[in-house]
PDB file of C-alpha atoms in Angstrom:
ATOM      1  CA  MET A 960      -1.654  -4.948  -3.143  1.00  0.00           C
ATOM      2  CA  TYR A 961      -0.981  -4.009   0.599  1.00  0.00           C
ATOM      3  CA  ILE A 962       0.888  -4.830   3.241  1.00  0.00           C
ATOM      4  CA  GLU A 963       0.521  -3.857   6.882  1.00  0.00           C
ATOM      5  CA  VAL A 964       1.587  -4.205  10.356  1.00  0.00           C
ATOM      6  CA  ILE A 965      -1.042  -3.364  13.622  1.00  0.00           C
ATOM      7  CA  LEU A 966      -0.048  -3.722  17.578  1.00  0.00           C
ATOM      8  CA  GLU A 967      -2.753  -3.565  19.363  1.00  0.00           C
ATOM      9  CA  ASP A 968      -1.248  -2.238  22.703  1.00  0.00           C
ATOM     10  CA  ASP A 969      -2.416  -1.208  25.737  1.00  0.00           C
ATOM     11  CA  ILE A 970      -0.980   2.324  27.285  1.00  0.00           C
ATOM     12  CA  ASN A 971      -0.193   0.427  30.788  1.00  0.00           C
ATOM     13  CA  CYS A 972       1.665  -2.205  29.809  1.00  0.00           C
ATOM     14  CA  PRO A 973       5.237  -2.957  30.223  1.00  0.00           C
ATOM     15  CA  ARG A 974       5.717  -5.672  27.667  1.00  0.00           C
ATOM     16  CA  CYS A 975       4.208  -3.551  25.304  1.00  0.00           C
ATOM     17  CA  GLU A 976       6.641  -1.043  25.949  1.00  0.00           C
ATOM     18  CA  LYS A 977       8.801  -3.442  25.229  1.00  0.00           C
ATOM     19  CA  LEU A 978       7.738  -4.531  21.891  1.00  0.00           C
ATOM     20  CA  LEU A 979       6.325  -0.933  20.099  1.00  0.00           C
ATOM     21  CA  PRO A 980       9.953  -0.250  19.338  1.00  0.00           C
ATOM     22  CA  LEU A 981      10.747  -2.989  18.115  1.00  0.00           C
ATOM     23  CA  LEU A 982       8.173  -3.598  16.012  1.00  0.00           C
ATOM     24  CA  LYS A 983       8.554   0.084  14.709  1.00  0.00           C
ATOM     25  CA  LYS A 984      12.272  -0.896  13.928  1.00  0.00           C
ATOM     26  CA  ILE A 985      11.452  -3.561  11.566  1.00  0.00           C
ATOM     27  CA  CYS A 986       8.771  -1.701  10.067  1.00  0.00           C
ATOM     28  CA  ASP A 987      11.375   1.050   9.313  1.00  0.00           C
ATOM     29  CA  GLU A 988      14.274  -0.889   7.905  1.00  0.00           C
ATOM     30  CA  LEU A 989      11.354  -2.571   5.389  1.00  0.00           C
ATOM     31  CA  ASN A 990       9.403   0.618   4.753  1.00  0.00           C
ATOM     32  CA  ILE A 991       6.112  -1.344   5.669  1.00  0.00           C
ATOM     33  CA  PRO A 992       3.390   0.739   7.265  1.00  0.00           C
ATOM     34  CA  PHE A 993       3.167   0.294  10.831  1.00  0.00           C
ATOM     35  CA  THR A 994       0.023   1.520  13.372  1.00  0.00           C
ATOM     36  CA  VAL A 995      -0.961   1.149  16.840  1.00  0.00           C
ATOM     37  CA  LYS A 996      -3.631   0.975  18.103  1.00  0.00           C
ATOM     38  CA  PHE A 997      -4.546   1.517  21.888  1.00  0.00           C
ATOM     39  CA  LEU A 998      -7.419  -1.037  23.057  1.00  0.00           C
ATOM     40  CA  ASN A 999      -9.660   0.237  26.182  1.00  0.00           C
ATOM     41  CA  ASN A1000     -10.237  -0.980  29.431  1.00  0.00           C
ATOM     42  CA  ARG A1001     -12.155  -4.071  28.615  1.00  0.00           C
ATOM     43  CA  ALA A1002      -9.093  -5.394  27.474  1.00  0.00           C
ATOM     44  CA  VAL A1003      -7.029  -8.316  28.974  1.00  0.00           C
ATOM     45  CA  ALA A1004      -3.321  -9.387  28.799  1.00  0.00           C
ATOM     46  CA  VAL A1005      -2.468 -13.080  26.774  1.00  0.00           C
ATOM     47  CA  ALA A1006      -1.926 -15.863  28.165  1.00  0.00           C
ATOM     48  CA  GLU A1007       0.319 -17.852  26.833  1.00  0.00           C
ATOM     49  CA  GLU A1008       1.041 -21.027  28.610  1.00  0.00           C
ATOM     50  CA  CYS A1009      -1.627 -22.418  26.840  1.00  0.00           C
ATOM     51  CA  SER A1010      -2.097 -21.918  22.757  1.00  0.00           C
ATOM     52  CA  ALA A1011      -5.766 -23.045  23.189  1.00  0.00           C
ATOM     53  CA  PHE A1012      -6.328 -19.616  23.786  1.00  0.00           C
ATOM     54  CA  LYS A1013      -5.553 -18.753  20.294  1.00  0.00           C
ATOM     55  CA  THR A1014      -9.192 -17.589  19.687  1.00  0.00           C
ATOM     56  CA  PHE A1015     -11.197 -17.511  22.931  1.00  0.00           C
ATOM     57  CA  SER A1016     -13.906 -19.904  21.801  1.00  0.00           C
ATOM     58  CA  ARG A1017     -15.321 -23.248  22.118  1.00  0.00           C
ATOM     59  CA  GLU A1018     -16.570 -23.373  18.855  1.00  0.00           C
ATOM     60  CA  TRP A1019     -12.694 -22.888  17.180  1.00  0.00           C
ATOM     61  CA  ILE A1020     -11.442 -25.496  19.933  1.00  0.00           C
ATOM     62  CA  GLY A1021     -14.169 -28.468  19.161  1.00  0.00           C
ATOM     63  CA  ARG A1022     -12.507 -28.076  15.501  1.00  0.00           C
ATOM     64  CA  PHE A1023      -9.518 -27.609  15.541  1.00  0.00           C
ATOM     65  CA  GLY A1024      -7.955 -28.277  18.607  1.00  0.00           C
ATOM     66  CA  LEU A1025      -5.495 -30.870  19.864  1.00  0.00           C
ATOM     67  CA  PRO A1026      -7.151 -33.025  22.031  1.00  0.00           C
ATOM     68  CA  GLU A1027      -5.032 -32.199  24.774  1.00  0.00           C
ATOM     69  CA  HIS A1028      -6.826 -28.647  23.998  1.00  0.00           C
ATOM     70  CA  LYS A1029     -10.443 -30.411  24.141  1.00  0.00           C
ATOM     71  CA  ARG A1030      -9.647 -32.008  27.725  1.00  0.00           C
ATOM     72  CA  GLY A1031      -8.913 -28.984  29.338  1.00  0.00           C
ATOM     73  CA  LEU A1032     -12.265 -27.418  27.954  1.00  0.00           C
ATOM     74  CA  LYS A1033     -13.652 -28.910  31.283  1.00  0.00           C
ATOM     75  CA  LYS A1034     -11.420 -27.003  33.134  1.00  0.00           C
ATOM     76  CA  PHE A1035     -11.303 -23.695  31.307  1.00  0.00           C
ATOM     77  CA  GLY A1036     -14.204 -24.053  29.103  1.00  0.00           C
ATOM     78  CA  TRP A1037     -15.974 -21.184  31.609  1.00  0.00           C
ATOM     79  CA  LEU A1038     -13.343 -18.778  31.580  1.00  0.00           C
ATOM     80  CA  LEU A1039     -13.445 -18.795  27.553  1.00  0.00           C
ATOM     81  CA  ASP A1040     -17.033 -17.953  27.643  1.00  0.00           C
ATOM     82  CA  TYR A1041     -16.341 -15.587  30.205  1.00  0.00           C
ATOM     83  CA  LEU A1042     -14.214 -14.017  27.464  1.00  0.00           C
ATOM     84  CA  GLN A1043     -16.176 -14.363  24.638  1.00  0.00           C
ATOM     85  CA  LYS A1044     -19.644 -12.972  26.351  1.00  0.00           C
ATOM     86  CA  THR A1045     -17.487  -9.579  27.243  1.00  0.00           C
ATOM     87  CA  GLY A1046     -15.403  -9.320  24.251  1.00  0.00           C
ATOM     88  CA  ALA A1047     -12.431  -9.463  25.428  1.00  0.00           C
ATOM     89  CA  GLN A1048      -9.506  -8.110  23.456  1.00  0.00           C
ATOM     90  CA  PRO A1049      -6.081  -9.361  24.111  1.00  0.00           C
ATOM     91  CA  PHE A1050      -2.614  -7.604  24.079  1.00  0.00           C
ATOM     92  CA  PRO A1051      -0.342  -7.168  22.416  1.00  0.00           C
ATOM     93  CA  VAL A1052      -1.169  -8.500  19.148  1.00  0.00           C
ATOM     94  CA  ILE A1053       0.678  -8.467  16.761  1.00  0.00           C
ATOM     95  CA  VAL A1054      -2.006  -8.279  13.060  1.00  0.00           C
ATOM     96  CA  ILE A1055       0.224  -9.109   9.335  1.00  0.00           C
ATOM     97  CA  ARG A1056      -2.501  -8.186   7.264  1.00  0.00           C
ATOM     98  CA  TRP A1057      -1.886  -8.465   3.750  1.00  0.00           C
ATOM     99  CA  HIS A1058      -3.870  -8.530   0.571  1.00  0.00           C
ATOM    100  CA  ASP A1059      -2.373 -11.268  -2.109  1.00  0.00           C
ATOM    101  CA  GLY A1060      -4.995 -10.007  -5.308  1.00  0.00           C
ATOM    102  CA  VAL A1061      -7.936 -12.607  -4.417  1.00  0.00           C
ATOM    103  CA  ARG A1062      -8.508 -12.296  -0.564  1.00  0.00           C
ATOM    104  CA  PRO A1063      -7.101 -10.784   2.271  1.00  0.00           C
ATOM    105  CA  ARG A1064      -4.911 -12.123   4.581  1.00  0.00           C
ATOM    106  CA  GLU A1065      -3.598 -12.197   8.725  1.00  0.00           C
ATOM    107  CA  ILE A1066      -1.315 -13.804  10.335  1.00  0.00           C
ATOM    108  CA  VAL A1067      -1.952 -12.756  14.181  1.00  0.00           C
ATOM    109  CA  ILE A1068       1.126 -13.236  16.941  1.00  0.00           C
ATOM    110  CA  ARG A1069      -0.750 -13.207  20.271  1.00  0.00           C
ATOM    111  CA  GLY A1070       1.720 -12.160  22.994  1.00  0.00           C
ATOM    112  CA  PHE A1071       5.111 -11.171  23.644  1.00  0.00           C
ATOM    113  CA  ASP A1072       7.581 -12.524  26.823  1.00  0.00           C
ATOM    114  CA  ASP A1073      11.127 -10.599  26.644  1.00  0.00           C
ATOM    115  CA  SER A1074      12.667 -12.727  29.477  1.00  0.00           C
ATOM    116  CA  ASP A1075      14.104 -15.049  27.557  1.00  0.00           C
ATOM    117  CA  LYS A1076      16.688 -13.356  25.112  1.00  0.00           C
ATOM    118  CA  GLU A1077      17.059 -15.894  22.840  1.00  0.00           C
ATOM    119  CA  LYS A1078      13.397 -16.460  22.056  1.00  0.00           C
ATOM    120  CA  VAL A1079      13.208 -12.396  21.602  1.00  0.00           C
ATOM    121  CA  ARG A1080      16.192 -13.055  19.437  1.00  0.00           C
ATOM    122  CA  GLU A1081      14.692 -15.938  17.392  1.00  0.00           C
ATOM    123  CA  PHE A1082      11.160 -14.121  17.317  1.00  0.00           C
ATOM    124  CA  THR A1083      12.770 -10.848  16.174  1.00  0.00           C
ATOM    125  CA  ARG A1084      14.376 -12.976  13.283  1.00  0.00           C
ATOM    126  CA  ASN A1085      11.290 -14.836  11.774  1.00  0.00           C
ATOM    127  CA  LEU A1086       9.158 -11.598  11.750  1.00  0.00           C
ATOM    128  CA  MET A1087      12.025  -9.638   9.612  1.00  0.00           C
ATOM    129  CA  LEU A1088      11.917 -13.092   7.075  1.00  0.00           C
ATOM    130  CA  LEU A1089       7.950 -13.543   7.437  1.00  0.00           C
ATOM    131  CA  LEU A1090       7.954  -9.553   6.241  1.00  0.00           C
ATOM    132  CA  MET A1091      10.488  -9.452   3.732  1.00  0.00           C
ATOM    133  CA  THR A1092       8.924 -12.341   1.998  1.00  0.00           C
ATOM    134  CA  LEU A1093       5.025 -11.332   2.131  1.00  0.00           C
ATOM    135  CA  LYS A1094       7.393  -8.034   0.542  1.00  0.00           C
ATOM    136  CA  LYS A1095       8.335  -9.890  -2.313  1.00  0.00           C
ATOM    137  CA  ALA A1096       6.063 -12.030  -2.624  1.00  0.00           C
ATOM    138  CA  LEU A1097       4.237  -9.266  -3.470  1.00  0.00           C
ATOM    139  CA  TRP A1098       5.729  -5.947  -4.588  1.00  0.00           C
ATOM    140  CA  GLY A1099       8.721  -8.060  -6.198  1.00  0.00           C
ATOM    141  CA  HIS A1100      11.585  -6.621  -4.075  1.00  0.00           C
TER     142      HIS A1100
ATOM    143  CA  MET B 262      35.063  61.650 -29.593  1.00  0.00           C
ATOM    144  CA  VAL B 263      35.912  61.519 -33.060  1.00  0.00           C
ATOM    145  CA  TYR B 264      36.529  57.975 -32.440  1.00  0.00           C
ATOM    146  CA  SER B 265      33.770  57.282 -30.820  1.00  0.00           C
ATOM    147  CA  VAL B 266      31.473  58.836 -33.570  1.00  0.00           C
ATOM    148  CA  PHE B 267      33.226  57.244 -35.898  1.00  0.00           C
ATOM    149  CA  TYR B 268      32.666  53.467 -33.395  1.00  0.00           C
ATOM    150  CA  TYR B 269      29.719  54.176 -33.292  1.00  0.00           C
ATOM    151  CA  ALA B 270      28.671  54.789 -36.901  1.00  0.00           C
ATOM    152  CA  SER B 271      31.010  52.113 -38.229  1.00  0.00           C
ATOM    153  CA  GLU B 272      28.516  49.381 -36.269  1.00  0.00           C
ATOM    154  CA  ALA B 273      25.370  50.997 -37.429  1.00  0.00           C
ATOM    155  CA  ILE B 274      26.498  50.224 -40.895  1.00  0.00           C
ATOM    156  CA  VAL B 275      27.287  46.712 -40.083  1.00  0.00           C
ATOM    157  CA  ARG B 276      24.424  46.371 -37.781  1.00  0.00           C
ATOM    158  CA  LEU B 277      22.126  47.576 -41.125  1.00  0.00           C
ATOM    159  CA  THR B 278      23.738  45.736 -44.180  1.00  0.00           C
ATOM    160  CA  ALA B 279      23.558  42.104 -41.450  1.00  0.00           C
ATOM    161  CA  THR B 280      19.515  42.684 -41.237  1.00  0.00           C
ATOM    162  CA  LEU B 281      19.456  43.268 -45.342  1.00  0.00           C
ATOM    163  CA  ILE B 282      21.208  40.397 -45.973  1.00  0.00           C
ATOM    164  CA  ILE B 283      19.434  38.265 -43.642  1.00  0.00           C
ATOM    165  CA  THR B 284      15.986  39.122 -43.949  1.00  0.00           C
ATOM    166  CA  LEU B 285      16.747  38.908 -48.544  1.00  0.00           C
ATOM    167  CA  ALA B 286      17.831  35.329 -47.343  1.00  0.00           C
ATOM    168  CA  GLU B 287      14.829  34.392 -45.536  1.00  0.00           C
ATOM    169  CA  LYS B 288      12.597  36.090 -48.467  1.00  0.00           C
ATOM    170  CA  LEU B 289      14.397  34.100 -51.040  1.00  0.00           C
ATOM    171  CA  ARG B 290      14.216  30.445 -49.475  1.00  0.00           C
ATOM    172  CA  SER B 291      10.115  31.154 -48.590  1.00  0.00           C
ATOM    173  CA  LEU B 292       9.437  31.981 -52.239  1.00  0.00           C
ATOM    174  CA  THR B 293      11.743  28.754 -53.336  1.00  0.00           C
ATOM    175  CA  LYS B 294       9.922  26.104 -50.503  1.00  0.00           C
ATOM    176  CA  ARG B 295       7.985  24.014 -51.810  1.00  0.00           C
ATOM    177  CA  GLU B 296       3.847  24.060 -51.183  1.00  0.00           C
ATOM    178  CA  ALA B 297       3.988  20.595 -49.556  1.00  0.00           C
ATOM    179  CA  GLU B 298       7.024  21.537 -47.492  1.00  0.00           C
ATOM    180  CA  LYS B 299       5.039  24.511 -46.525  1.00  0.00           C
ATOM    181  CA  GLU B 300       1.506  22.272 -45.270  1.00  0.00           C
ATOM    182  CA  GLU B 301       3.946  20.576 -43.432  1.00  0.00           C
ATOM    183  CA  GLU B 302       4.913  22.844 -41.211  1.00  0.00           C
ATOM    184  CA  ARG B 303       1.670  24.747 -40.856  1.00  0.00           C
ATOM    185  CA  LYS B 304       0.731  20.750 -39.878  1.00  0.00           C
ATOM    186  CA  ARG B 305       3.565  21.117 -37.131  1.00  0.00           C
ATOM    187  CA  ILE B 306       2.185  24.311 -35.106  1.00  0.00           C
ATOM    188  CA  PRO B 307      -1.191  23.266 -33.674  1.00  0.00           C
ATOM    189  CA  ALA B 308      -4.360  25.637 -33.990  1.00  0.00           C
ATOM    190  CA  PRO B 309      -4.281  27.534 -30.692  1.00  0.00           C
ATOM    191  CA  ALA B 310      -6.791  26.395 -28.307  1.00  0.00           C
ATOM    192  CA  PRO B 311     -10.256  28.991 -28.705  1.00  0.00           C
ATOM    193  CA  ARG B 312     -10.727  30.917 -25.618  1.00  0.00           C
ATOM    194  CA  GLY B 313     -14.239  31.473 -23.953  1.00  0.00           C
ATOM    195  CA  ILE B 314     -16.346  29.059 -24.890  1.00  0.00           C
ATOM    196  CA  PHE B 315     -16.718  24.649 -24.098  1.00  0.00           C
ATOM    197  CA  TYR B 316     -15.301  23.135 -26.516  1.00  0.00           C
ATOM    198  CA  GLU B 317     -14.965  18.455 -26.861  1.00  0.00           C
ATOM    199  CA  THR B 318     -11.540  16.877 -26.941  1.00  0.00           C
ATOM    200  CA  VAL B 319     -10.963  13.500 -26.331  1.00  0.00           C
ATOM    201  CA  THR B 320      -7.638  12.820 -23.101  1.00  0.00           C
ATOM    202  CA  PRO B 321      -4.813  10.640 -24.233  1.00  0.00           C
ATOM    203  CA  MET B 322      -6.799   7.657 -22.796  1.00  0.00           C
ATOM    204  CA  GLY B 323      -9.947   8.254 -24.639  1.00  0.00           C
ATOM    205  CA  VAL B 324     -11.374   9.860 -22.261  1.00  0.00           C
ATOM    206  CA  LYS B 325     -14.261  12.621 -23.941  1.00  0.00           C
ATOM    207  CA  HIS B 326     -14.042  16.192 -21.747  1.00  0.00           C
ATOM    208  CA  TYR B 327     -15.390  20.079 -22.290  1.00  0.00           C
ATOM    209  CA  VAL B 328     -12.525  22.185 -21.688  1.00  0.00           C
ATOM    210  CA  TRP B 329     -13.089  25.769 -21.280  1.00  0.00           C
ATOM    211  CA  VAL B 330     -10.092  28.038 -21.336  1.00  0.00           C
ATOM    212  CA  GLY B 331     -10.760  31.894 -20.035  1.00  0.00           C
ATOM    213  CA  ARG B 332      -9.736  34.613 -22.555  1.00  0.00           C
ATOM    214  CA  ALA B 333      -8.110  37.465 -20.384  1.00  0.00           C
ATOM    215  CA  THR B 334      -7.404  34.709 -17.600  1.00  0.00           C
ATOM    216  CA  ASP B 335      -5.550  31.555 -17.396  1.00  0.00           C
ATOM    217  CA  LEU B 336      -8.737  29.772 -16.047  1.00  0.00           C
ATOM    218  CA  ILE B 337      -9.056  26.368 -16.972  1.00  0.00           C
ATOM    219  CA  VAL B 338     -11.840  24.078 -16.665  1.00  0.00           C
ATOM    220  CA  THR B 339     -12.406  20.442 -17.509  1.00  0.00           C
ATOM    221  CA  ILE B 340     -15.838  18.677 -17.850  1.00  0.00           C
ATOM    222  CA  PRO B 341     -15.867  14.844 -18.394  1.00  0.00           C
ATOM    223  CA  ALA B 342     -18.425  13.711 -19.880  1.00  0.00           C
ATOM    224  CA  PRO B 343     -20.902  11.183 -19.024  1.00  0.00           C
ATOM    225  CA  PHE B 344     -20.469   7.674 -20.293  1.00  0.00           C
ATOM    226  CA  GLU B 345     -22.494   4.522 -19.408  1.00  0.00           C
ATOM    227  CA  VAL B 346     -22.120   2.404 -16.352  1.00  0.00           C
ATOM    228  CA  PRO B 347     -22.760  -1.091 -17.393  1.00  0.00           C
ATOM    229  CA  ILE B 348     -25.399  -2.987 -14.608  1.00  0.00           C
ATOM    230  CA  ARG B 349     -23.323  -5.663 -13.031  1.00  0.00           C
ATOM    231  CA  ARG B 350     -24.420  -7.640 -10.196  1.00  0.00           C
ATOM    232  CA  ALA B 351     -23.077  -7.467  -6.492  1.00  0.00           C
ATOM    233  CA  VAL B 352     -19.912  -9.828  -6.142  1.00  0.00           C
ATOM    234  CA  PRO B 353     -19.620  -9.660  -1.901  1.00  0.00           C
ATOM    235  CA  GLY B 354     -16.081  -9.470  -0.779  1.00  0.00           C
ATOM    236  CA  LYS B 355     -13.888 -12.624   0.131  1.00  0.00           C
ATOM    237  CA  PRO B 356     -13.565 -12.943   4.364  1.00  0.00           C
ATOM    238  CA  PRO B 357      -9.725 -12.330   5.315  1.00  0.00           C
ATOM    239  CA  VAL B 358      -8.215 -15.779   6.121  1.00  0.00           C
ATOM    240  CA  ARG B 359      -6.449 -15.846   9.828  1.00  0.00           C
ATOM    241  CA  LEU B 360      -4.002 -17.744  11.049  1.00  0.00           C
ATOM    242  CA  TYR B 361      -2.968 -16.907  14.631  1.00  0.00           C
ATOM    243  CA  PHE B 362      -0.020 -18.119  16.887  1.00  0.00           C
ATOM    244  CA  THR B 363       1.494 -17.672  20.211  1.00  0.00           C
ATOM    245  CA  PHE B 364       4.266 -15.953  20.954  1.00  0.00           C
ATOM    246  CA  ASN B 365       6.508 -19.390  21.765  1.00  0.00           C
ATOM    247  CA  GLU B 366       5.495 -20.881  17.886  1.00  0.00           C
ATOM    248  CA  ALA B 367       6.206 -17.759  16.611  1.00  0.00           C
ATOM    249  CA  ALA B 368       9.769 -17.918  18.312  1.00  0.00           C
ATOM    250  CA  SER B 369      10.025 -21.326  17.173  1.00  0.00           C
ATOM    251  CA  LYS B 370      12.297 -22.200  14.403  1.00  0.00           C
ATOM    252  CA  ASP B 371       9.432 -24.743  12.919  1.00  0.00           C
ATOM    253  CA  TRP B 372       7.409 -21.547  12.726  1.00  0.00           C
ATOM    254  CA  PHE B 373       7.278 -21.138   8.771  1.00  0.00           C
ATOM    255  CA  LYS B 374       6.465 -24.766   8.248  1.00  0.00           C
ATOM    256  CA  GLU B 375       3.936 -24.713  10.699  1.00  0.00           C
ATOM    257  CA  ILE B 376       2.453 -21.387   9.025  1.00  0.00           C
ATOM    258  CA  GLU B 377       2.632 -23.758   5.745  1.00  0.00           C
ATOM    259  CA  TRP B 378       0.739 -26.696   7.258  1.00  0.00           C
ATOM    260  CA  LEU B 379      -1.629 -24.126   8.593  1.00  0.00           C
ATOM    261  CA  ALA B 380      -2.446 -21.948   4.902  1.00  0.00           C
ATOM    262  CA  GLN B 381      -2.846 -25.550   3.495  1.00  0.00           C
ATOM    263  CA  GLN B 382      -5.575 -26.785   6.121  1.00  0.00           C
ATOM    264  CA  ALA B 383      -7.388 -23.560   5.402  1.00  0.00           C
ATOM    265  CA  GLU B 384      -7.284 -23.994   1.680  1.00  0.00           C
ATOM    266  CA  LYS B 385      -8.790 -27.092   2.101  1.00  0.00           C
ATOM    267  CA  ILE B 386     -11.628 -26.170   4.527  1.00  0.00           C
ATOM    268  CA  GLU B 387     -12.211 -23.269   1.827  1.00  0.00           C
ATOM    269  CA  LYS B 388     -12.460 -25.973  -0.837  1.00  0.00           C
ATOM    270  CA  GLU B 389     -14.771 -27.932   1.554  1.00  0.00           C
ATOM    271  CA  GLY B 390     -16.893 -25.096   1.783  1.00  0.00           C
ATOM    272  CA  GLU B 391     -17.712 -24.395  -1.684  1.00  0.00           C
TER     273      GLU B 391
END
C-alpha cells in the first residue's frame, strides 16, 4: 500500500516555482515520496475562477456540474471542447495518489495562488493534515 | 642463565603434567558417557553438505531447492525446483477513483467535509454502476 505526491509542473511558471519547495518540505517532513513531472509546451496554466475547469469536459459538467456551471457552458463550452481536443494538460497540478488495498485513489488539486498569504497557509495546513491522515490510515503511523 | 634454565624447565614440567591430567580426565569422561548422550551430541552437529554435486533441500518456507556447493571454492548455486502454477481467470484491475479540486477549494476550511461528501458520491455511483 503506497502513497505518493506528484507535482505536474512547467519550467517557466513562477507559481510552480513557489509551490515546488513548499511541497518538497511537506513531503520530506512526512517521509512521503515526491516526484516532479515537467510538462511539455502544450501544457496550459490553470484558470481557477470557475470550478467548472475541474476536468475540461462537457460530459463531466453535464453529469456532476452545478446549475451555474451548466449555464456557463453556453459561454465557454467551445473552450472546453478545444481543450479536450488538443489534450491540454494543466499546471500546476498536485496529484496525491494512494492505494488502499482495493483500488488506487487520487486527489487532484489544480492551481496555486501565492498572492494571499492566509490562503497559502490554510492550504499548507490542509495538505499536511490530509497527508498525515492518509499515512495513518495506510501505515498506522 | 642458571635461573632461566630452572624457570623454563619448571614451566615445561607443569605444562606436561597439566596436559596429561586434562587428557586423562577427558578420556575417562568419554568412556563413562552413556550411549544416549553420545547419540544426542552426534545429532546436534549437522552433517557437512556434500560438495561437488547437486543435492535436494527444502527451505524453511517449504520450497524445494537444488543446491550445489563448490569442492575447492566457496561457490554456492541454488536452483528452485519447478512448481505447478494454477490456471486462474484474469481479473482486470479497478480504475483509480479521482477527486478533483481547485486551489480555492483546497485552501478552504471545509475541504475535508467536501472530500468526504465527494467520496460518498463516488461510492454511490460505483454501486449503481455495478
